[in-house]
Amino acid sequence: MRTVDWVDGRVQMIDQKQIPWKLEIAYFDDYKAVAAGITDMTVRGAPAIGAAAAFGLALAAQQSEAQSVAALVEDLAQAAEVLKAARPTAVNLAWAVDKLMALAQEGSFADVDALRAALLDAAKQIADDDVEINRRMGANGATLIEDGFTILHHCNTGALATVDYGTALGVVRAAFEQGKKIHVLLDETRPRLQGARLSAWELEQLGVSYDILPDTAAGYYMQKGEIDIVLVGADRIAANGDVANKIGTYQIAVLAKENGIPFYTVAPTSTIDLSLSSGAEIPIEQRDPAEVTTPYGNPIVPPHFKARNPAFDVTPNRYVSGIVTENGIARPPYVDSLKRAVAGEKV
Ligand code: MRU
């Protein structure tokens, strides 16, 4: 089953708030509810929210009562703003919505139904492409993984973070499918615990050997020489190779460099934002402090205790050994290699 899909005229998502305790499917027939599902992290992970937003816009087209193509495009423009505001950091969301809006604005459609059908086809294509791209990244990244490697991983970048297969965990999966004997250390990833809840759930099902680590233990195992490579995903990569990813990624990257361990980011070219010259320009989502003080409704301190909850940080390019894309592994200088990867050239 795909993480996000279009089934019987509705958007279908695996409800990631329930995993690993329950596999519950959520259905959406209102684009505003899709946007809310992105914000509350029913669906999360950069490529998955891109596909969800694309299906959300296709849904908005079905919901609109517009009688002319021009009126439908106006309704779509409003829906696009709502969907793009759902989460700010992962550029895949805006990338997918803008792609569909460009089709709506530039295409020539006989009537509203033709436009509705074209948008749904385009959203389905984004979802199908994501799976294919992830498999290509998996194959490219698996060349970095040697038999016997222990891999440190942060957050969740598997099938659940994408339409299917995954990015950094897609590389793990590809290496495992090639018969390499590997072990994965999964940062639990406070405060929402995507590593412990989601990545471990996925590796359990795949049969890949893993242990969950407290986030604070990564340096300990690096110092002991037990980690061969770090693999993470990305929510947005600036033109210079600075990488925004789940909070805590930066400190892992610094520790990896200190300990001489290669640090790779695995991300599709749709995550690369060439319009930003450096990571300083990437908007960082600040989430509800209650996620820190009361994770999943379980208070760990009294409710009035103060907390901060930045959802992402930026790892400067000097800590990044390479960026695995569907078009190959981009290496420094990233200003050149990322531009070529985005243009579809093999890097
Ligand atoms: O807040 P989340 O869970 O959406 O954050 C997800 C991440 O940071 C992932 O590492 C990133 O989206 C890449 S996933 C393929």
Coordinates of C-alpha atoms and ligand atoms in Angstrom, one line a residue:
M1 CA 0.0 0.0 0.0
R2 CA 1.2 3.5 -0.9
T3 CA 1.6 6.1 1.9
V4 CA -0.6 8.5 -0.1
D5 CA -2.8 7.6 -3.0
W6 CA -5.9 8.5 -4.9
V7 CA -8.5 5.8 -4.4
D8 CA -12.2 5.8 -5.5
G9 CA -12.3 9.6 -5.9
R10 CA -10.7 10.4 -2.6
V11 CA -7.2 11.0 -1.2
Q12 CA -6.1 8.1 0.9
M13 CA -3.2 8.3 3.4
I14 CA -1.6 6.0 6.0
D15 CA -2.2 7.8 9.3
Q16 CA 1.3 8.2 10.5
K17 CA 0.2 9.5 13.9
Q18 CA -1.0 6.0 14.8
I19 CA 2.1 4.0 13.8
P20 CA 3.5 1.7 15.2
W21 CA 0.5 0.9 17.3
K22 CA -2.2 0.8 14.6
L23 CA -2.2 0.8 10.8
E24 CA -5.1 3.2 10.2
I25 CA -6.1 4.6 6.8
A26 CA -7.4 8.2 6.6
Y27 CA -9.6 9.3 3.7
F28 CA -10.1 12.9 2.5
D29 CA -12.7 14.4 0.2
D30 CA -11.9 18.1 1.1
Y31 CA -8.7 19.8 0.1
K32 CA -8.7 21.9 3.3
A33 CA -8.7 18.6 5.3
V34 CA -5.7 17.4 3.2
A35 CA -3.9 20.6 4.2
A36 CA -4.8 20.0 7.8
G37 CA -3.5 16.4 7.5
I38 CA -0.2 17.8 6.3
T39 CA 0.0 20.3 9.1
D40 CA -0.9 17.7 11.8
M41 CA 1.5 15.2 10.3
T42 CA -1.0 12.5 9.4
V43 CA 1.2 12.5 6.3
R44 CA 4.8 13.8 6.7
G45 CA 8.2 13.5 4.9
A46 CA 9.1 15.9 2.1
P47 CA 8.2 13.7 -1.0
A48 CA 5.0 12.3 0.7
I49 CA 3.7 15.8 1.5
G50 CA 4.4 16.9 -2.1
A51 CA 2.3 14.0 -3.5
A52 CA -0.4 14.7 -0.8
A53 CA -0.6 18.3 -1.8
A54 CA -0.8 17.4 -5.5
F55 CA -3.7 15.1 -4.8
G56 CA -5.2 17.9 -2.6
L57 CA -5.2 20.3 -5.5
A58 CA -6.8 17.6 -7.8
L59 CA -9.4 17.3 -5.1
A60 CA -10.0 21.1 -5.0
A61 CA -10.7 20.9 -8.7
Q62 CA -13.3 18.3 -8.2
Q63 CA -14.9 20.3 -5.3
S64 CA -15.0 23.5 -7.2
E65 CA -18.4 24.4 -8.7
A66 CA -16.8 26.7 -11.3
Q67 CA -18.5 26.6 -14.7
S68 CA -15.7 28.0 -16.8
V69 CA -12.0 27.1 -17.0
A70 CA -11.0 30.6 -15.9
A71 CA -13.2 30.5 -12.8
L72 CA -11.8 27.0 -11.9
V73 CA -8.2 28.3 -12.2
E74 CA -9.2 31.1 -9.8
D75 CA -10.5 28.6 -7.3
L76 CA -7.4 26.5 -7.7
A77 CA -5.2 29.5 -7.0
Q78 CA -6.9 29.9 -3.6
A79 CA -6.6 26.2 -2.8
A80 CA -2.9 26.3 -3.8
E81 CA -2.2 29.0 -1.2
V82 CA -4.0 26.9 1.5
L83 CA -2.0 23.8 0.6
K84 CA 1.3 25.6 0.3
A85 CA 0.8 27.1 3.8
A86 CA 0.4 23.7 5.4
R87 CA 4.1 23.3 6.1
P88 CA 6.9 25.7 5.2
T89 CA 10.2 23.9 5.1
A90 CA 9.9 21.0 2.7
V91 CA 10.1 22.5 -0.8
N92 CA 8.5 19.4 -2.4
L93 CA 5.1 20.7 -1.3
A94 CA 5.4 24.0 -3.2
W95 CA 7.1 22.3 -6.0
A96 CA 4.2 19.9 -6.6
V97 CA 1.5 22.5 -6.2
D98 CA 3.3 24.9 -8.5
K99 CA 3.7 22.2 -11.1
L100 CA 0.0 21.5 -11.2
M101 CA -0.8 25.3 -11.1
A102 CA 1.5 25.8 -14.1
L103 CA -0.4 23.1 -16.0
A104 CA -3.8 24.7 -15.1
Q105 CA -2.6 28.2 -16.1
E106 CA -0.7 27.3 -19.2
G107 CA -2.6 24.4 -20.7
S108 CA -5.6 24.8 -23.0
F109 CA -8.6 22.9 -21.8
A110 CA -11.9 22.4 -23.6
D111 CA -13.9 22.6 -20.4
V112 CA -13.7 22.3 -16.6
D113 CA -13.9 18.5 -16.7
A114 CA -10.9 18.4 -19.0
L115 CA -8.9 20.5 -16.6
R116 CA -10.0 18.4 -13.6
A117 CA -8.9 15.2 -15.4
A118 CA -5.5 16.7 -16.4
L119 CA -4.8 17.7 -12.8
L120 CA -5.6 14.3 -11.5
D121 CA -3.4 12.7 -14.1
A122 CA -0.6 15.0 -13.2
A123 CA -0.9 14.3 -9.5
K124 CA -0.9 10.5 -10.2
Q125 CA 2.2 11.1 -12.3
I126 CA 4.0 12.9 -9.4
A127 CA 3.2 9.9 -7.2
D128 CA 4.3 7.3 -9.7
D129 CA 7.5 9.2 -10.5
D130 CA 8.3 9.5 -6.8
V131 CA 8.5 5.7 -6.5
E132 CA 10.6 5.3 -9.6
I133 CA 13.0 8.1 -8.5
N134 CA 13.4 6.5 -5.1
R135 CA 14.4 3.2 -6.6
R136 CA 17.0 5.1 -8.7
M137 CA 18.3 6.9 -5.6
G138 CA 18.4 3.6 -3.8
A139 CA 20.5 2.0 -6.5
N140 CA 22.9 5.0 -6.7
G141 CA 23.3 5.2 -2.9
A142 CA 23.7 1.5 -2.4
T143 CA 27.1 1.9 -4.1
L144 CA 28.3 3.7 -0.9
I145 CA 27.3 0.8 1.3
E146 CA 29.7 -2.1 1.9
D147 CA 29.0 -5.5 3.2
G148 CA 29.1 -5.4 7.1
F149 CA 28.4 -1.6 7.3
T150 CA 26.6 0.0 10.3
I151 CA 24.6 3.0 9.2
L152 CA 23.4 5.8 11.4
H153 CA 20.1 7.2 10.3
H154 CA 18.0 10.2 11.5
C155 CA 14.2 10.7 11.4
N156 CA 12.1 8.7 9.0
T157 CA 13.0 8.6 5.3
G158 CA 11.4 5.3 4.3
A159 CA 8.3 4.4 2.4
L160 CA 6.3 6.4 4.9
A161 CA 8.1 9.6 4.1
T162 CA 7.6 9.2 0.4
V163 CA 4.9 7.6 -1.8
D164 CA 6.8 4.3 -1.5
Y165 CA 10.3 2.9 -1.0
G166 CA 12.0 5.9 0.6
T167 CA 15.1 8.1 0.2
A168 CA 17.9 7.4 2.8
L169 CA 16.1 4.3 4.0
G170 CA 15.5 3.5 0.3
V171 CA 19.3 3.2 0.1
V172 CA 19.3 0.9 3.1
R173 CA 16.6 -1.1 1.5
A174 CA 18.5 -1.3 -1.9
A175 CA 21.7 -2.4 -0.1
F176 CA 19.7 -5.0 1.9
E177 CA 18.0 -6.3 -1.3
Q178 CA 21.5 -6.7 -2.9
G179 CA 22.3 -9.1 -0.1
K180 CA 24.6 -6.8 1.9
K181 CA 24.8 -7.6 5.6
I182 CA 24.0 -4.3 7.3
H183 CA 22.9 -2.9 10.6
V184 CA 21.1 0.4 11.1
L185 CA 21.2 2.6 14.2
L186 CA 18.0 4.7 14.2
D187 CA 18.1 8.0 16.1
E188 CA 14.8 8.1 18.0
T189 CA 14.3 11.7 16.7
R190 CA 12.7 13.7 19.5
P191 CA 10.2 15.2 19.8
R192 CA 7.9 13.3 17.4
L193 CA 10.0 10.2 17.4
Q194 CA 9.9 9.4 13.7
G195 CA 13.0 7.2 14.0
A196 CA 11.7 5.1 16.9
R197 CA 8.1 4.9 15.7
L198 CA 8.2 4.9 11.9
S199 CA 11.7 3.9 10.8
A200 CA 11.8 1.0 13.3
W201 CA 8.3 -0.1 12.1
E202 CA 9.5 -0.1 8.5
L203 CA 12.8 -2.0 9.2
E204 CA 10.9 -4.6 11.3
Q205 CA 8.7 -5.4 8.2
L206 CA 11.7 -5.5 5.8
G207 CA 13.7 -7.7 8.2
V208 CA 16.6 -5.3 8.3
S209 CA 18.7 -5.4 11.5
Y210 CA 18.4 -2.3 13.6
D211 CA 18.6 -0.7 17.1
I212 CA 16.9 2.5 18.2
L213 CA 19.2 5.0 19.8
P214 CA 18.5 7.9 22.1
D215 CA 19.4 10.9 19.9
T216 CA 22.1 11.8 22.4
A217 CA 24.0 8.5 21.8
A218 CA 25.1 9.1 18.2
G219 CA 28.5 10.6 19.3
Y220 CA 29.1 7.8 21.7
Y221 CA 28.9 5.2 18.9
M222 CA 30.9 7.3 16.5
Q223 CA 33.7 7.6 19.0
K224 CA 33.7 3.9 19.5
G225 CA 34.2 3.4 15.8
E226 CA 30.9 1.6 15.4
I227 CA 29.4 3.8 12.6
D228 CA 30.6 3.5 9.0
I229 CA 28.4 6.0 7.3
V230 CA 25.6 8.5 8.1
L231 CA 22.5 8.6 5.8
V232 CA 19.8 11.2 6.2
G233 CA 17.1 12.7 3.9
A234 CA 16.4 16.4 3.2
D235 CA 13.5 18.8 3.2
R236 CA 15.2 21.5 1.2
I237 CA 18.6 21.8 -0.3
A238 CA 19.9 25.3 -1.3
A239 CA 21.9 25.8 -4.5
N240 CA 25.2 25.7 -2.5
G241 CA 24.5 22.3 -1.0
D242 CA 23.4 23.5 2.5
V243 CA 20.8 20.9 3.7
A244 CA 17.7 21.5 5.8
N245 CA 16.5 18.4 7.4
K246 CA 15.0 17.2 10.7
I247 CA 16.2 18.9 13.8
G248 CA 19.3 17.3 15.1
T249 CA 20.8 16.6 11.7
Y250 CA 23.3 19.4 12.0
Q251 CA 24.8 18.1 15.2
I252 CA 25.2 14.6 13.7
A253 CA 26.9 16.0 10.7
V254 CA 29.4 18.0 12.8
L255 CA 30.1 14.9 14.9
A256 CA 30.5 12.8 11.8
K257 CA 33.2 15.1 10.5
E258 CA 35.0 15.2 13.8
N259 CA 35.1 11.4 13.8
G260 CA 36.0 11.1 10.1
I261 CA 32.7 9.4 9.1
P262 CA 31.1 10.1 5.7
F263 CA 27.8 12.0 5.9
Y264 CA 25.4 11.6 2.9
T265 CA 22.1 13.2 2.2
V266 CA 19.7 11.3 0.0
A267 CA 17.0 13.4 -1.8
P268 CA 15.2 13.7 -5.1
T269 CA 16.0 16.7 -7.3
S270 CA 12.5 18.1 -6.4
T271 CA 14.0 18.8 -2.9
I272 CA 16.7 21.0 -4.4
D273 CA 15.8 24.7 -4.4
L274 CA 18.1 26.5 -6.8
S275 CA 16.4 29.8 -6.1
L276 CA 18.0 29.9 -2.7
S277 CA 21.8 30.6 -2.7
S278 CA 22.4 29.3 0.8
G279 CA 20.6 27.5 3.7
A280 CA 20.2 30.8 5.6
E281 CA 17.3 31.5 3.3
I282 CA 15.4 28.3 4.1
P283 CA 12.3 28.9 6.2
I284 CA 12.4 26.8 9.4
E285 CA 9.1 25.5 10.7
Q286 CA 8.5 26.2 14.4
R287 CA 6.0 23.7 15.8
D288 CA 3.8 23.7 18.9
P289 CA 6.0 23.4 22.1
A290 CA 3.4 21.0 23.5
E291 CA 5.0 18.4 21.1
V292 CA 8.1 18.7 23.4
T293 CA 6.5 18.9 26.8
T294 CA 3.6 16.5 26.1
P295 CA 4.7 14.1 23.3
Y296 CA 1.6 12.2 21.9
G297 CA -0.5 13.5 24.8
N298 CA 1.8 12.1 27.5
P299 CA 3.0 14.9 29.7
I300 CA 6.7 14.7 30.8
V301 CA 6.6 18.1 32.6
P302 CA 3.7 20.2 33.9
P303 CA 1.9 21.9 31.0
H304 CA 3.1 25.4 31.9
F305 CA 6.8 24.6 31.6
K306 CA 8.3 26.5 28.7
A307 CA 9.8 24.8 25.6
R308 CA 10.9 25.5 22.0
N309 CA 10.3 23.3 19.1
P310 CA 12.1 24.0 15.8
A311 CA 11.3 21.2 13.4
F312 CA 14.4 21.5 11.2
D313 CA 18.0 22.7 11.1
V314 CA 20.4 23.5 8.4
T315 CA 23.7 21.5 7.9
P316 CA 26.3 23.7 6.1
N317 CA 27.6 22.1 2.9
R318 CA 31.1 21.6 4.3
Y319 CA 29.8 18.7 6.4
V320 CA 28.1 17.0 3.5
S321 CA 30.2 14.3 1.8
G322 CA 27.7 13.9 -1.1
I323 CA 24.1 14.3 -2.1
V324 CA 22.5 11.2 -3.5
T325 CA 19.9 12.0 -6.2
E326 CA 18.1 10.1 -8.8
N327 CA 20.7 11.4 -11.3
G328 CA 23.7 10.3 -9.4
I329 CA 25.7 11.4 -6.4
A330 CA 26.4 15.2 -6.4
R331 CA 29.8 16.1 -4.9
P332 CA 31.3 19.5 -4.0
P333 CA 31.3 22.1 -5.4
Y334 CA 27.6 21.7 -5.1
V335 CA 26.8 25.0 -7.0
D336 CA 27.9 23.2 -10.1
S337 CA 26.9 19.5 -9.4
L338 CA 23.4 20.3 -8.1
K339 CA 22.6 22.6 -11.1
R340 CA 23.5 19.7 -13.4
A341 CA 21.5 17.1 -11.4
V342 CA 18.4 19.4 -11.5
A343 CA 18.8 19.8 -15.2
G344 CA 18.6 16.0 -15.5
E345 CA 22.3 15.4 -16.3
K346 CA 24.0 12.4 -14.8
V347 CA 26.3 13.6 -12.0
Ligands
MRU1 O1 8.8 16.7 10.1 P1 8.9 15.5 9.2 O2 8.7 14.2 9.8 O3 8.0 15.7 8.0 O4 10.4 15.6 8.7 C1 10.9 14.7 7.8 C2 12.3 14.8 7.5 O5 13.0 15.6 8.1 C3 12.9 13.8 6.5 O6 14.2 13.5 6.8 C4 12.8 14.5 5.1 O7 11.5 14.9 4.9 C5 13.3 13.6 4.1 S1 12.2 12.2 3.9 C6 12.3 11.4 2.5

